[in-house]
Amino acid sequence: MSSQPDHISVRGARVHNLKDVDVDIPLRELVAIAGVSGSGKSSLALGVLYAEGSRRYVEALSTYTRRRMAHAPRAAVDSVEHVPAALALRQRPGVPGVRSTFGTSTELLNVIRLMFSRLASHVCPNGHRVPPTIDVAAEVPFECPECGAQVQAPGAEQLAFNSEGACPTCTGTGVVRDVDDAALVPDESKTIDDGAVLPWQMFNFKVQPAIVREFGVRTDVPFRDLEAWEREIVLNGPEEKKHITFATKKNVHDLNFTLRNARLTVTEELKRATDEKRLKRVARFLTEGTCRTCDGTRLSERARLPRIGDLGLADVTAMTLDDVVAWAPTVTATLPRTMHAMSEGLVETLQRMARRLVELGLGYLTLDRAGSTLSTGERQRVQLARAVRNRTTGVLYVLDEPSIGLHPSNVDGLLGVMRDLLADGNSVVFVDHDVQILREASWLVEIGPGSGTGGGRVIARGTAADLARSPDSLLSGFLTGREPVVVRERAEEAEMFDAGRIRLATDALHTVHPLEVDVPRGRLVAVTGVSGSGKTTLVLESLVPALLAVADNDDGAPRLPRHVRSVEAEGSRASIRSTRRRSVSTSARRSPRTRASTTTCARPTPPPRRRRAAASPPRTSPTTPAPSPARAAKAPAR
């Protein structure tokens, strides 16, 4: 009987800039592909190994199944032999939707909901608390010991905010949008006639001042001097028709117009906002806040009722993962002995799922943390932990720069994940630049020597010791420590703020406590810290939007984020550009050149369009009559 293959054989790989690459990749080993940026590392790992491994797996399925799956093209390679089914863990996982949380993306919440369905005390129809009972596991109704009423415990699905357990007000998102009254009248020193009510001016409802005058509202005095009842009519007045005299350029009309108060103007325009530009104009009048019905828990009242000890489902999901791991083993002792076996099974499952997440340094995250607020590094570690939990065997895992976003102190957890995958009989190939991880690989393949057309060749291969002895390796000096690390000369501390400073003060948000920070202007400033310490929150959710709010005073400009107390930017206004780590479009029409906007600069400027003479009347159809004043009155008054 023949022995099992011990390597993947790649011959004649020509994906992107690869130049007929021939290389053998050991199986069931930790293999690193390294090289300068743009040398062809990802082309070999993802464009050849992953592409062929996944394509051949799909081709092994039935024709019926394949017809319902996307077809990957064959890679530009002469042959790839002994490649297993492949899974890719990409560098930039997609940003989750509004309903995703840390608990749902890790699937920990599935187990916790099951615990609250099976192990909790429930409430009978008459409001009595019923102690935990094994009858819940049998999914049969049981009697309340207080009043004898039948109790049907909710299932796990009825406790899910993405399903039947959603709060009816916010539909399971935990947040609601409301009109910000302060933004409706930003300058109360103005009169209504002079444009104090901004939505009426911005959305061309300029007849509204004449309508509110018919309600008795004074429109020729500063808004701050209006009586409370006058303000109420302007902001929340009824949709009543009033007879007004409306003057146009050619005539004066007596018409009936309906009042559209300031708040209604905004909500109606929000419904009509079908593109980004219109939505931005409306957004300045809106504020996003915590849902008052569920207090941000996303859960319906019924889903918040089950209790394990003194805690409800919302209380547990508000805990950090570290706290949940400490709480779970205490659950069994609070239950009748007949429920201990069921409880221990659920607790063990929860602990096993949480272990790798904690080892990857994610124990500080609360389970109810919105998935969209997680950093790229946090999302990638969630993805890694989920891969290990699946306990596959014989699979090729291709990891694209798994150390991105990781602090050096978190690397051990990443290496632990890779070793777990290998221990289950899988193969791991990863692309990376971090020598701390590259040194741990049992086999390295270095692509180079340059980028683009200057790369695409295997210049060294072997163990870290083999590369250290290779005269062709550009990486060897960094693996051994012989090559010095180039460090930019720093400014003297006394000169750091010579060009000015940006001062930011915030309240607490996510993992960041209230802080005050000074950022020097005219300097290259790095914000660093362990993964999850709040770097992204500080820069992309606090500093950048605060500067945009100060620098841009045009219509639709963002206001200061709610958690930002103040921002002071000395000197003239500067252009603000935010470059996030996001996946770029995979459209067939996109290229590095179009993404860098160089194509736009290279295109010739089109000739100017001819303008019509100012006196030329607009074209009208001879069969279409002009709108009558009566018909105009039926439309919203503008």
XYZ file of C-alpha atoms in Angstrom:
638
model
C 0.000 0.000 0.000
C 1.424 3.403 -1.020
C 2.270 5.966 1.621
C 0.347 9.196 2.042
C 1.639 12.223 0.037
C 3.730 14.511 2.213
C 3.727 17.632 0.046
C 1.732 19.668 -2.484
C 3.508 19.840 -5.819
C 3.054 23.126 -7.745
C 4.491 23.361 -11.255
C 4.417 26.309 -13.653
C 2.396 28.786 -11.577
C 1.739 32.010 -13.520
C -0.949 33.751 -11.417
C -0.484 37.543 -11.553
C 3.273 38.207 -11.414
C 4.408 34.631 -10.657
C 6.974 33.521 -13.246
C 6.445 29.772 -13.884
C 7.004 28.991 -10.213
C 7.824 25.388 -9.271
C 7.596 24.732 -5.535
C 6.752 21.929 -3.090
C 4.643 22.800 -0.016
C 4.904 20.298 2.893
C 1.590 18.889 4.126
C 0.563 18.737 7.809
C 3.187 21.379 8.589
C 3.234 25.095 9.426
C 4.440 26.716 6.198
C 5.170 30.428 5.816
C 5.282 32.345 2.532
C 7.291 35.554 2.920
C 8.750 38.315 0.783
C 8.556 42.026 0.137
C 5.143 43.579 -0.466
C 3.909 42.865 -3.993
C 6.365 40.042 -4.606
C 3.630 37.453 -5.232
C 3.104 35.854 -1.816
C -0.701 36.056 -1.871
C -0.731 35.040 -5.527
C 0.914 31.740 -4.565
C -1.029 31.176 -1.340
C -4.506 32.341 -2.359
C -4.313 32.450 -6.151
C -2.866 28.953 -6.511
C -3.091 26.830 -3.336
C -6.464 28.033 -2.040
C -8.003 28.552 -5.484
C -7.156 25.029 -6.643
C -7.983 23.379 -3.302
C -11.434 24.956 -3.101
C -12.172 24.509 -6.831
C -11.363 20.796 -6.789
C -13.493 20.282 -3.690
C -16.458 21.889 -5.442
C -15.858 19.826 -8.583
C -16.045 16.652 -6.483
C -19.639 17.465 -5.561
C -22.647 16.369 -7.552
C -23.737 18.280 -10.632
C -26.993 19.222 -8.867
C -25.046 20.827 -5.993
C -22.464 22.524 -8.223
C -25.192 24.265 -10.215
C -26.160 26.178 -7.065
C -22.629 27.287 -6.193
C -20.302 29.904 -7.628
C -17.728 28.473 -10.019
C -14.086 29.423 -9.444
C -11.926 29.584 -12.590
C -8.954 27.275 -12.955
C -5.729 28.895 -11.739
C -3.032 29.757 -14.287
C -0.768 26.825 -13.411
C 0.499 23.764 -15.253
C -0.238 21.344 -12.418
C -1.046 21.203 -8.706
C -0.889 17.719 -7.192
C -2.039 16.402 -3.801
C -3.776 19.640 -2.771
C -6.411 19.042 -0.046
C -9.749 20.821 0.264
C -8.864 24.373 1.228
C -10.302 27.109 3.447
C -9.035 30.706 3.439
C -9.011 33.006 6.458
C -8.593 36.355 4.824
C -6.721 39.420 5.973
C -9.801 41.629 6.135
C -12.988 39.878 7.261
C -16.123 41.710 6.156
C -17.709 44.263 8.470
C -20.736 42.604 10.121
C -24.263 43.938 9.784
C -26.189 45.995 12.316
C -27.653 42.877 13.990
C -24.298 41.192 14.571
C -22.618 41.227 17.991
C -19.501 39.644 19.419
C -21.764 37.015 20.971
C -23.498 36.111 17.705
C -20.345 36.103 15.552
C -18.598 33.720 17.973
C -21.802 31.643 18.390
C -21.377 31.885 22.173
C -24.803 33.491 22.366
C -26.391 30.334 20.943
C -25.227 28.362 23.998
C -26.150 31.099 26.472
C -29.665 31.385 25.037
C -30.019 27.627 25.365
C -28.907 27.894 29.005
C -31.565 30.519 29.720
C -34.194 28.458 27.939
C -33.386 25.210 29.778
C -31.804 26.190 33.104
C -33.551 29.438 34.081
C -36.511 30.149 36.297
C -39.458 31.337 34.195
C -42.518 33.509 34.793
C -46.057 32.152 34.677
C -48.935 34.051 32.967
C -49.922 35.514 36.345
C -46.432 36.924 37.004
C -45.169 34.311 39.503
C -41.564 33.193 39.293
C -41.366 29.407 38.686
C -38.170 27.643 39.888
C -36.011 25.753 37.331
C -37.394 22.345 36.417
C -36.281 19.412 34.293
C -39.673 19.556 32.518
C -38.289 22.395 30.411
C -35.819 19.993 28.754
C -38.737 17.778 27.722
C -40.382 20.839 26.137
C -43.670 20.157 27.923
C -45.780 22.700 29.828
C -45.536 22.657 33.623
C -47.608 24.123 36.436
C -46.856 27.190 38.497
C -46.598 26.112 42.180
C -48.183 29.431 43.251
C -51.330 29.582 41.111
C -51.408 26.342 39.140
C -51.281 28.128 35.767
C -49.692 26.299 32.837
C -46.213 27.592 31.920
C -44.600 27.102 28.503
C -40.922 27.999 28.732
C -39.595 29.978 25.758
C -37.278 28.139 23.394
C -33.839 29.432 22.493
C -35.210 30.978 19.290
C -37.749 32.992 21.299
C -34.838 34.519 23.233
C -32.981 35.626 20.091
C -33.012 39.320 19.193
C -32.556 38.332 15.536
C -35.788 36.371 15.673
C -38.823 36.111 17.947
C -37.078 37.684 20.928
C -36.485 41.055 19.267
C -37.592 44.283 20.921
C -40.620 45.530 18.928
C -39.476 49.166 19.043
C -35.921 48.844 17.700
C -36.500 45.449 15.984
C -33.497 43.955 17.703
C -30.862 46.597 16.931
C -30.834 48.276 20.362
C -30.775 51.771 18.851
C -33.400 54.134 17.475
C -33.162 57.229 15.303
C -34.943 60.365 16.390
C -35.107 63.963 15.247
C -32.731 66.280 17.122
C -34.765 69.368 18.026
C -31.598 71.391 18.653
C -30.541 70.871 15.026
C -33.900 72.056 13.672
C -33.272 75.609 14.882
C -29.480 75.946 15.247
C -29.554 79.747 15.603
C -32.381 80.943 17.841
C -31.444 84.574 17.313
C -32.955 84.371 13.827
C -36.622 84.904 13.064
C -38.697 82.321 11.221
C -38.986 84.756 8.303
C -35.174 84.949 8.163
C -34.765 81.146 8.024
C -34.539 80.078 11.668
C -36.171 76.712 10.894
C -33.370 75.074 8.899
C -35.262 72.061 7.410
C -37.794 74.383 5.787
C -34.956 76.284 4.124
C -32.838 73.275 3.206
C -35.683 71.231 1.696
C -37.400 74.194 0.006
C -40.550 74.364 2.150
C -40.420 78.149 2.129
C -44.185 78.652 2.275
C -44.327 77.182 5.782
C -43.682 80.511 7.615
C -46.862 81.893 6.035
C -48.793 78.817 7.215
C -47.616 79.012 10.845
C -48.608 82.696 10.872
C -52.178 81.504 10.308
C -51.801 79.471 13.536
C -50.918 82.709 15.372
C -47.153 82.121 15.495
C -45.051 85.253 15.325
C -42.539 84.914 12.495
C -40.873 88.321 12.811
C -39.317 87.921 16.276
C -36.213 85.887 17.274
C -37.090 82.228 17.737
C -35.832 82.277 21.321
C -38.533 84.857 22.176
C -41.422 82.653 21.044
C -43.854 81.278 23.592
C -43.811 77.559 24.351
C -47.051 76.974 22.410
C -45.613 78.764 19.374
C -42.496 76.580 19.440
C -44.692 73.496 19.736
C -46.607 74.399 16.584
C -43.382 74.994 14.629
C -41.758 71.747 15.781
C -44.766 69.409 16.231
C -47.810 71.243 14.853
C -50.774 69.325 13.381
C -51.106 68.604 9.653
C -53.969 71.070 9.213
C -54.804 73.064 6.119
C -54.739 76.837 6.297
C -55.908 79.385 3.747
C -53.013 81.624 2.757
C -52.205 84.137 0.075
C -49.319 82.835 -1.992
C -47.462 85.176 -4.356
C -45.561 83.951 -7.407
C -43.556 85.988 -9.896
C -46.568 86.344 -12.183
C -49.589 86.264 -9.908
C -51.047 86.106 -6.412
C -53.033 82.999 -5.411
C -55.355 82.269 -2.541
C -54.675 78.601 -1.701
C -55.162 76.015 1.000
C -51.803 74.609 2.164
C -51.092 71.923 4.762
C -48.667 72.602 7.608
C -45.640 70.362 7.619
C -43.936 70.933 10.973
C -40.156 70.877 11.289
C -39.940 67.336 12.681
C -42.290 65.941 10.026
C -40.265 67.679 7.317
C -37.186 65.732 8.409
C -38.898 62.340 8.762
C -40.574 62.659 5.355
C -37.316 63.667 3.691
C -35.622 60.665 5.345
C -38.138 58.379 3.631
C -37.290 59.984 0.301
C -33.508 59.831 0.803
C -32.560 57.183 -1.742
C -28.896 58.119 -2.224
C -25.893 58.956 -0.064
C -26.015 62.698 -0.789
C -29.644 63.149 0.251
C -29.185 60.916 3.277
C -26.243 63.037 4.418
C -28.368 66.181 4.215
C -31.080 64.618 6.374
C -28.639 62.982 8.814
C -27.614 66.313 10.312
C -31.104 66.570 11.848
C -31.096 63.066 13.325
C -29.636 61.613 16.475
C -29.072 57.940 17.166
C -29.742 56.860 20.720
C -30.335 53.837 22.889
C -33.775 52.270 22.547
C -35.810 53.293 25.609
C -38.050 50.223 25.422
C -35.288 47.628 25.826
C -32.528 49.912 27.216
C -30.270 48.825 24.375
C -30.472 45.095 25.191
C -32.224 44.386 21.830
C -34.557 41.947 23.631
C -38.316 41.884 23.994
C -39.874 42.019 27.464
C -40.566 38.273 27.435
C -36.979 37.465 26.454
C -35.728 39.494 29.421
C -37.824 37.570 31.973
C -35.938 34.220 32.449
C -33.384 34.329 35.286
C -30.459 32.157 36.268
C -29.863 33.107 39.871
C -30.186 36.896 39.933
C -29.144 37.410 36.316
C -31.195 37.721 33.146
C -30.045 37.119 29.586
C -29.358 40.837 29.086
C -27.216 40.922 32.249
C -25.016 38.056 31.081
C -24.561 39.374 27.537
C -23.465 42.716 29.019
C -20.568 40.904 30.772
C -17.095 40.621 29.312
C -16.081 37.203 28.031
C -13.707 36.810 30.988
C -16.607 37.421 33.390
C -18.888 35.002 31.518
C -16.218 32.289 31.727
C -15.988 32.863 35.496
C -19.795 32.897 35.920
C -20.673 29.777 33.922
C -19.281 27.150 36.373
C -21.392 28.637 39.199
C -24.687 27.915 37.401
C -24.962 24.196 38.197
C -24.933 24.689 41.971
C -28.105 26.830 41.776
C -30.141 24.049 40.123
C -31.949 20.898 41.342
C -29.782 17.771 41.218
C -31.889 16.329 38.375
C -30.706 19.189 36.148
C -26.971 18.944 36.942
C -26.046 16.688 34.015
C -27.765 18.959 31.486
C -26.225 22.051 33.056
C -22.694 20.624 33.109
C -22.949 19.713 29.419
C -23.973 23.232 28.431
C -21.342 24.858 30.661
C -18.615 22.608 29.256
C -19.625 23.525 25.707
C -19.551 27.229 26.545
C -16.153 26.965 28.242
C -14.659 25.032 25.342
C -15.887 27.586 22.788
C -14.630 30.488 24.900
C -11.183 29.069 25.651
C -9.516 29.958 22.349
C -11.120 33.419 22.274
C -9.663 34.157 25.694
C -6.253 32.820 24.647
C -6.394 35.076 21.585
C -6.798 38.045 23.914
C -10.513 38.752 23.375
C -11.619 38.262 26.975
C -12.166 42.005 27.457
C -15.031 42.174 24.915
C -18.635 42.132 26.100
C -20.938 39.705 24.339
C -23.350 42.507 23.375
C -20.617 44.582 21.688
C -21.833 45.487 18.193
C -19.952 43.525 15.547
C -19.476 46.624 13.386
C -17.428 48.280 16.164
C -14.871 45.464 16.342
C -11.475 46.213 14.833
C -10.113 44.242 11.892
C -7.743 42.334 14.180
C -10.582 41.421 16.536
C -12.776 40.160 13.697
C -9.920 38.095 12.291
C -9.242 36.453 15.664
C -12.927 35.566 15.942
C -12.617 33.962 12.512
C -9.522 32.003 13.617
C -11.141 30.744 16.805
C -14.189 29.554 14.862
C -11.935 27.639 12.454
C -10.293 25.742 15.324
C -13.639 24.963 16.943
C -14.851 23.163 13.808
C -12.296 20.360 14.470
C -11.723 19.504 10.808
C -8.996 17.138 9.627
C -7.128 16.880 6.335
C -7.959 20.487 5.352
C -5.527 23.065 3.978
C -5.934 26.364 5.866
C -4.559 29.416 4.045
C -4.120 32.460 6.308
C -3.500 35.883 4.768
C -1.365 37.985 7.138
C -2.961 36.651 10.352
C -0.761 38.872 12.535
C -2.217 42.078 11.102
C -3.689 44.181 13.910
C -2.084 41.991 16.582
C 0.097 43.358 19.342
C 3.291 41.310 19.911
C 1.891 40.135 23.254
C -1.072 38.485 21.420
C 1.057 36.480 18.993
C 1.315 33.445 21.300
C -2.457 32.990 21.124
C -2.321 33.090 17.317
C 0.438 30.474 17.261
C -1.652 28.327 19.603
C -4.518 28.385 17.094
C -2.193 27.287 14.296
C -0.807 24.441 16.405
C -4.344 23.264 17.208
C -5.143 23.118 13.495
C -2.001 21.044 12.894
C -2.749 18.763 15.848
C -6.078 17.857 14.217
C -4.259 16.654 11.082
C -4.646 19.805 8.970
C -2.065 21.748 6.962
C -1.470 25.468 7.530
C 0.033 27.894 5.008
C 0.241 31.536 5.998
C 1.458 34.767 4.416
C 3.071 37.239 6.789
C 5.804 39.820 7.392
C 6.148 39.436 11.190
C 9.461 37.672 11.920
C 8.124 36.642 15.347
C 5.663 34.335 13.550
C 7.904 33.465 10.602
C 10.514 32.008 12.971
C 7.901 29.519 14.231
C 7.258 28.043 10.769
C 8.668 24.592 10.086
C 9.138 25.530 6.405
C 9.507 28.912 4.683
C 9.141 29.914 1.052
C 10.527 33.372 0.168
C 9.203 35.088 -2.967
C 11.055 37.969 -4.605
C 13.419 39.546 -4.967
C 11.400 42.689 -5.773
C 7.796 43.759 -6.231
C 5.591 43.425 -9.308
C 7.613 42.468 -12.383
C 10.723 42.444 -10.195
C 9.309 39.589 -8.114
C 7.370 36.406 -8.760
C 10.257 33.957 -8.227
C 11.175 31.632 -5.349
C 14.506 32.980 -4.112
C 14.838 30.804 -0.996
C 13.117 27.873 0.687
C 13.677 25.653 3.706
C 13.744 26.045 7.469
C 14.552 29.331 9.191
C 18.121 28.049 9.626
C 18.339 27.241 5.900
C 17.210 30.774 4.977
C 19.707 32.274 7.426
C 22.512 30.595 5.427
C 21.088 31.455 1.999
C 22.942 34.272 0.192
C 19.830 34.998 -1.933
C 17.431 35.501 0.981
C 16.472 39.084 1.789
C 14.748 37.870 4.946
C 17.661 36.034 6.547
C 19.167 39.062 8.251
C 15.857 39.898 9.916
C 15.279 36.295 11.032
C 18.715 36.191 12.692
C 18.699 39.790 13.927
C 21.793 40.741 11.891
C 19.904 43.307 9.808
C 19.378 46.628 11.634
C 15.832 47.956 11.866
C 15.573 51.404 10.281
C 14.030 53.868 12.722
C 12.911 57.361 11.740
C 14.599 60.124 13.671
C 12.204 61.481 16.273
C 11.590 65.144 17.045
C 12.919 66.461 20.311
C 10.327 66.469 23.081
C 10.686 70.243 23.536
C 9.950 70.775 19.814
C 7.100 68.252 19.524
C 4.262 70.805 19.544
C 6.025 73.655 17.731
C 3.626 73.378 14.776
C 0.554 73.346 17.016
C -1.638 70.695 18.569
C -5.032 69.056 18.301
C -6.659 68.651 21.705
C -9.380 66.030 22.097
C -11.557 65.284 25.130
C -13.976 62.343 25.145
C -16.317 60.409 27.393
C -16.122 56.625 27.713
C -16.835 54.560 24.574
C -16.396 50.804 24.120
C -13.121 49.925 25.876
C -11.805 53.499 26.002
C -12.217 55.379 29.277
C -12.816 59.158 29.351
C -9.619 60.812 28.174
C -7.922 64.027 27.145
C -5.162 63.804 24.550
C -2.948 66.249 22.682
C -1.888 65.295 19.157
C 1.049 67.248 17.672
C 0.422 68.823 14.279
C 2.890 68.479 11.435
C 4.236 65.197 12.861
C 3.949 61.513 12.004
C 1.978 60.231 15.011
C 1.446 56.538 15.827
C -1.312 55.264 18.110
C -0.371 51.840 19.481
C -1.344 49.407 22.219
C -2.445 45.821 22.726
C -5.202 44.518 20.483
C -8.559 45.844 21.621
C -7.111 48.626 23.759
C -9.116 51.261 21.865
C -6.825 52.505 19.091
C -9.504 52.390 16.398
C -12.059 53.904 18.786
C -9.752 56.820 19.560
C -8.728 57.627 15.999
C -11.528 56.544 13.642
C -14.546 56.908 15.942
C -13.451 59.974 17.905
C -10.642 62.084 16.428
C -11.499 61.885 12.709
C -15.279 62.544 12.989
C -14.635 65.334 15.504
C -12.190 67.055 13.143
C -14.610 66.664 10.255
C -17.331 68.301 12.342
C -15.082 71.286 13.061
C -13.531 71.592 9.600
C -16.677 71.242 7.487
C -19.412 73.802 7.994
C -21.233 73.121 4.736
C -24.759 71.709 4.567
C -24.868 68.139 5.810
C -21.677 68.459 7.863
C -21.448 65.976 10.711
C -21.853 67.209 14.272
C -19.523 66.208 17.088
C -20.042 62.565 18.065
C -22.060 62.296 21.261
C -19.122 60.896 23.260
C -16.730 63.703 22.187
C -16.807 66.525 24.710
C -14.573 68.917 22.780
C -11.939 69.195 20.070
C -9.572 72.106 19.502
C -7.585 72.295 16.258
C -5.205 75.238 16.128
C -4.423 77.052 12.887
C -6.167 76.908 9.537
C -8.542 74.184 8.516
C -6.843 71.184 6.920
C -8.003 68.450 4.599
C -8.795 65.238 6.469
C -8.332 61.869 4.784
C -9.103 58.583 6.524
C -7.604 55.418 5.018
C -9.225 52.384 6.622
C -8.184 48.754 6.337
C -11.077 47.669 4.144
C -11.487 45.149 1.396
C -11.366 46.812 -2.001
C -13.900 46.203 -4.709
C -13.542 43.033 -6.737
C -15.301 44.535 -9.749
C -13.819 43.535 -13.083
C -13.463 47.250 -13.850
C -11.350 47.996 -10.752
C -7.560 48.005 -10.792
C -4.819 49.433 -8.551
C -4.615 52.349 -10.967
C -8.320 53.232 -10.680
C -8.250 52.788 -6.901
C -5.346 55.227 -6.697
C -7.280 57.699 -8.899
C -4.349 57.983 -11.336
C -6.587 57.072 -14.256
C -8.791 60.099 -13.606
C -5.748 62.367 -13.735
C -4.589 60.777 -17.012
C -7.919 61.160 -18.794
C -8.256 64.180 -21.098
C -10.507 66.966 -19.896
C -13.781 66.917 -21.851
C -14.721 70.064 -23.768
C -17.102 72.408 -21.947
C -20.783 71.927 -22.630
C -22.732 74.570 -24.488
C -25.068 76.583 -22.368
C -28.506 77.551 -23.552
C -29.256 81.209 -23.885
C -30.793 82.613 -20.709
C -33.816 83.912 -22.609
C -34.679 80.503 -24.089
C -37.869 79.200 -22.499
C -37.924 75.597 -21.277
C -39.448 73.067 -23.611
C -42.989 72.078 -22.806
C -45.328 69.649 -24.432
C -48.194 71.419 -26.248
C -50.571 68.794 -24.900
C -49.538 69.186 -21.251
C -51.254 72.094 -19.462
C -49.486 74.081 -16.755
C -50.382 72.969 -13.222
C -53.306 74.867 -11.816
C -53.222 76.483 -8.345
C -55.833 73.967 -7.186
C -53.633 71.018 -8.179
C -50.603 72.660 -6.627
C -52.438 72.884 -3.306
C -52.671 69.084 -3.110
C -48.890 68.700 -3.055
C -46.867 69.245 0.164
C -46.394 72.948 0.682
C -42.874 73.963 -0.293
